[in-house]
Coordinates of C-alpha atoms in Angstrom, one line a residue:
X11 CA 111.1 74.3 114.2
X12 CA 112.0 74.0 110.4
X13 CA 114.2 71.4 110.1
X14 CA 113.6 69.0 113.2
X15 CA 110.1 69.8 113.8
X16 CA 109.2 68.9 110.5
X17 CA 111.0 65.0 110.6
X18 CA 109.5 64.8 113.8
X19 CA 105.8 65.8 112.5
X20 CA 106.8 62.9 109.7
X21 CA 107.5 60.2 112.6
X22 CA 104.0 61.4 114.4
X23 CA 102.5 61.0 111.3
X24 CA 103.9 57.6 110.4
X25 CA 102.8 56.3 113.5
X26 CA 99.3 57.3 113.1
X27 CA 99.3 56.0 109.7
X28 CA 99.0 52.6 111.2
X29 CA 96.0 52.7 112.4
X30 CA 94.5 55.3 110.4
X31 CA 95.2 57.4 106.4
X32 CA 97.1 59.9 107.2
X33 CA 98.2 63.1 104.6
X34 CA 101.0 65.1 105.6
X35 CA 101.4 68.6 103.8
X36 CA 105.2 70.3 104.6
X37 CA 105.4 73.8 103.4
X38 CA 108.8 73.8 101.8
X39 CA 110.3 77.4 100.5
X40 CA 111.8 78.2 97.1
X41 CA 115.0 79.7 99.3
X42 CA 116.1 75.8 99.0
X43 CA 117.3 77.1 95.7
X44 CA 119.7 80.3 96.9
X45 CA 121.5 81.2 94.1
X46 CA 120.2 78.7 91.7
X47 CA 122.6 78.2 88.4
X48 CA 119.2 78.5 86.4
X49 CA 116.3 80.3 85.9
X50 CA 113.5 79.6 86.2
X51 CA 113.5 76.5 88.4
X52 CA 112.1 73.0 88.7
X53 CA 111.5 70.2 90.6
X54 CA 114.3 68.5 89.3
X55 CA 116.2 72.0 89.9
X56 CA 119.5 71.6 92.9
X57 CA 119.3 73.4 95.7
X58 CA 121.7 75.9 96.9
X59 CA 120.7 76.9 100.0
X60 CA 122.6 80.4 101.4
X61 CA 121.0 80.9 105.0
X62 CA 120.3 78.8 107.9
X63 CA 116.1 78.5 107.6
X64 CA 116.8 77.3 104.1
X65 CA 118.9 75.1 104.9
X66 CA 116.3 73.6 107.8
X67 CA 114.0 73.8 104.4
X68 CA 116.1 71.7 102.4
X69 CA 116.8 69.2 105.7
X70 CA 112.9 69.0 105.8
X71 CA 111.8 68.8 102.1
X72 CA 114.3 65.2 101.6
X73 CA 112.9 64.2 105.1
X74 CA 109.4 64.1 103.6
X75 CA 110.6 62.2 100.4
X76 CA 112.5 59.6 102.9
X77 CA 109.1 59.1 104.5
X78 CA 106.9 58.9 101.3
X79 CA 109.3 56.1 99.9
X80 CA 110.1 54.4 103.1
X81 CA 106.8 53.7 104.6
X82 CA 104.3 54.4 101.9
X83 CA 103.2 58.0 103.7
X84 CA 100.9 60.0 101.6
X85 CA 103.6 63.3 102.1
X86 CA 104.4 66.2 99.6
X87 CA 106.5 68.6 99.4
X88 CA 104.6 72.4 98.1
X89 CA 108.0 74.5 97.1
X90 CA 106.2 77.7 97.4
X91 CA 107.9 81.1 96.2
X92 CA 106.8 84.3 98.3
X93 CA 103.2 84.7 98.8
X94 CA 101.6 87.3 99.8
X95 CA 98.0 89.0 101.4
X96 CA 96.7 92.0 103.0
X97 CA 96.9 89.6 106.3
X98 CA 101.0 89.6 105.8
X99 CA 102.8 90.4 109.2
X100 CA 104.1 94.2 109.1
X101 CA 107.4 92.9 109.6
X102 CA 107.7 91.9 106.0
X103 CA 108.7 94.4 103.3
X104 CA 105.6 94.1 101.2
X105 CA 103.7 94.7 103.7
X106 CA 105.5 97.3 105.1
X107 CA 105.2 99.5 101.8
X108 CA 101.9 99.0 101.8
X109 CA 101.5 99.8 105.0
X110 CA 103.2 102.8 104.8
X111 CA 101.8 104.5 101.8
X112 CA 98.7 103.8 103.1
X113 CA 100.3 105.8 106.4
X114 CA 101.7 108.5 104.3
X115 CA 98.4 109.1 102.5
X116 CA 97.0 109.8 105.8
X117 CA 99.3 112.0 107.6
X118 CA 100.1 109.7 109.5
X119 CA 104.1 109.2 108.7
X120 CA 106.3 110.6 106.2
X121 CA 109.5 108.0 104.8
X122 CA 109.7 104.9 104.3
X123 CA 112.8 102.7 105.3
X124 CA 113.7 100.2 103.2
X125 CA 117.5 98.1 102.1
X126 CA 118.2 96.6 98.2
X127 CA 115.2 97.8 96.4
X128 CA 116.7 96.2 93.2
X129 CA 116.1 92.8 95.2
X130 CA 113.8 90.3 93.2
X131 CA 111.0 87.9 93.9
X132 CA 108.7 85.9 92.2
X133 CA 105.6 87.0 94.0
X134 CA 101.7 85.0 94.2
X135 CA 98.9 85.7 95.9
X136 CA 98.8 83.6 99.2
X137 CA 94.8 82.3 98.7
X138 CA 95.9 80.6 95.4
X139 CA 98.6 78.9 96.8
X140 CA 96.8 77.4 100.2
X141 CA 94.9 76.3 97.5
X142 CA 97.5 74.5 96.1
X143 CA 98.2 73.1 99.3
X144 CA 94.9 71.5 99.5
X145 CA 94.9 70.1 95.7
X146 CA 97.9 68.6 96.2
X147 CA 96.3 66.6 99.3
X148 CA 93.2 65.6 97.0
X149 CA 95.4 64.2 94.5
X150 CA 95.7 60.4 94.6
X151 CA 99.3 60.5 94.8
X152 CA 102.2 62.4 96.6
X153 CA 104.2 64.4 95.1
X154 CA 106.6 67.5 95.3
X155 CA 105.3 70.5 93.8
X156 CA 106.6 74.4 93.0
X157 CA 103.8 77.5 93.3
X158 CA 105.1 80.1 91.3
X159 CA 104.3 82.8 89.1
X160 CA 107.8 82.4 87.1
X161 CA 107.6 85.9 86.7
X162 CA 110.1 88.2 88.9
X163 CA 109.4 92.0 90.3
X164 CA 111.6 94.2 92.1
X165 CA 110.7 95.6 96.0
X166 CA 111.6 98.9 93.6
X167 CA 108.1 97.6 91.4
X168 CA 106.5 97.1 94.8
X169 CA 106.9 100.5 95.8
X170 CA 106.0 102.0 92.3
X171 CA 102.9 100.0 92.4
X172 CA 101.5 100.8 95.9
X173 CA 102.9 104.7 96.2
X174 CA 101.5 105.4 92.5
X175 CA 97.8 104.0 93.7
X176 CA 97.3 106.5 96.1
X177 CA 98.9 109.6 94.2
X178 CA 102.5 109.9 95.6
X179 CA 105.7 109.7 94.6
X180 CA 107.7 106.9 96.3
X181 CA 111.4 108.2 95.7
X182 CA 110.1 111.6 98.1
X183 CA 109.5 109.2 100.6
X184 CA 112.2 106.3 100.4
X185 CA 115.3 106.2 103.1
X186 CA 117.9 104.1 102.0
X187 CA 118.8 101.7 105.2
X188 CA 122.0 99.7 105.7
X189 CA 120.2 97.8 108.5
X190 CA 117.9 96.2 105.8
X191 CA 120.6 94.7 103.6
X192 CA 120.8 91.0 103.4
X193 CA 124.4 89.5 103.4
X194 CA 123.7 87.5 100.5
X195 CA 121.0 88.0 98.2
X196 CA 119.4 85.8 96.4
X197 CA 118.1 87.5 93.1
X198 CA 117.9 84.4 90.8
X199 CA 114.2 83.0 92.4
X200 CA 112.0 82.8 89.0
X201 CA 109.5 79.4 89.2
X202 CA 108.0 77.2 86.8
X203 CA 104.7 75.6 87.4
X204 CA 104.4 73.5 85.1
X205 CA 104.1 70.5 87.1
X206 CA 101.3 72.0 89.2
X207 CA 99.3 72.8 86.2
X208 CA 99.4 69.5 84.2
X209 CA 98.7 67.2 87.2
X210 CA 96.9 69.5 89.6
X211 CA 94.9 71.6 87.2
X212 CA 96.7 74.6 89.2
X213 CA 97.5 78.4 87.7
X214 CA 97.9 81.6 89.7
X215 CA 95.1 84.0 88.4
X216 CA 95.7 87.4 90.5
X217 CA 98.4 89.9 88.8
X218 CA 101.1 91.0 90.6
X219 CA 99.8 95.0 90.2
X220 CA 96.5 93.1 91.2
X221 CA 98.0 91.9 94.1
X222 CA 100.1 95.1 95.6
X223 CA 96.6 97.1 94.9
X224 CA 94.6 94.8 97.1
X225 CA 97.1 94.9 99.7
X226 CA 97.5 98.9 99.9
X227 CA 93.7 98.6 99.6
X228 CA 93.2 96.8 103.2
X229 CA 95.6 99.4 104.8
X230 CA 93.9 101.9 103.5
X231 CA 90.6 100.1 105.3
X232 CA 92.8 99.4 108.2
X233 CA 93.9 103.6 108.5
X234 CA 90.6 104.4 108.2
X235 CA 88.9 101.6 110.8
X236 CA 91.2 103.1 113.3
X237 CA 91.1 106.4 112.7
X238 CA 87.1 105.9 113.4
X239 CA 87.7 104.1 116.2
X240 CA 89.6 106.6 118.1
X241 CA 87.4 109.3 117.6
X242 CA 84.0 107.2 119.1
X243 CA 86.4 106.6 122.3
X244 CA 87.7 110.0 122.7
X245 CA 83.9 111.4 122.5

């Protein structure tokens, strides 16, 4: 899906572009850099993918460049670093933490199981990153852009902010589970979005702490809403 799927959509775009203008956005990923030798990474940093997902994304990235050069298709790669929001699925560590903080505060669970809490990522706010995608497609010419904050934080940082915000000590509720450990960790992913700032005028404005608290508050509201619904149903 991530590799050949992108190629098939590019081919469809190439055909349609003969009749009307098509603008194509490819959701590339910081995972393509893998165990990068330099940090922060720029659009010129070499790729070193460390998992099948990242390899497929590298394939799609280069196909976008091929179609842009060979067929003059307006095609962009947005190399997005980790981006989060209250809409994040509960199977992702960030949302798993914020939902657990809200549930533990409400007395609905007691612990949270995680893997490597020292794992580091460059985390930003998804809404801002979608705005960057839109800006890429409004520009007069297509290009590739890194979208990131140029800051890294650990999973433990996320835990501390989320649990402190609801008046809890994360140490009292954390369980380490080896099942959640990655076989190969990528701890050096930090993106430089200078190119996006200079060309598109884009820059992040929601801080890491604000992002975590926003997600915690959303999950607190979710728990309250679910509790109210259960009370109504029990009447």
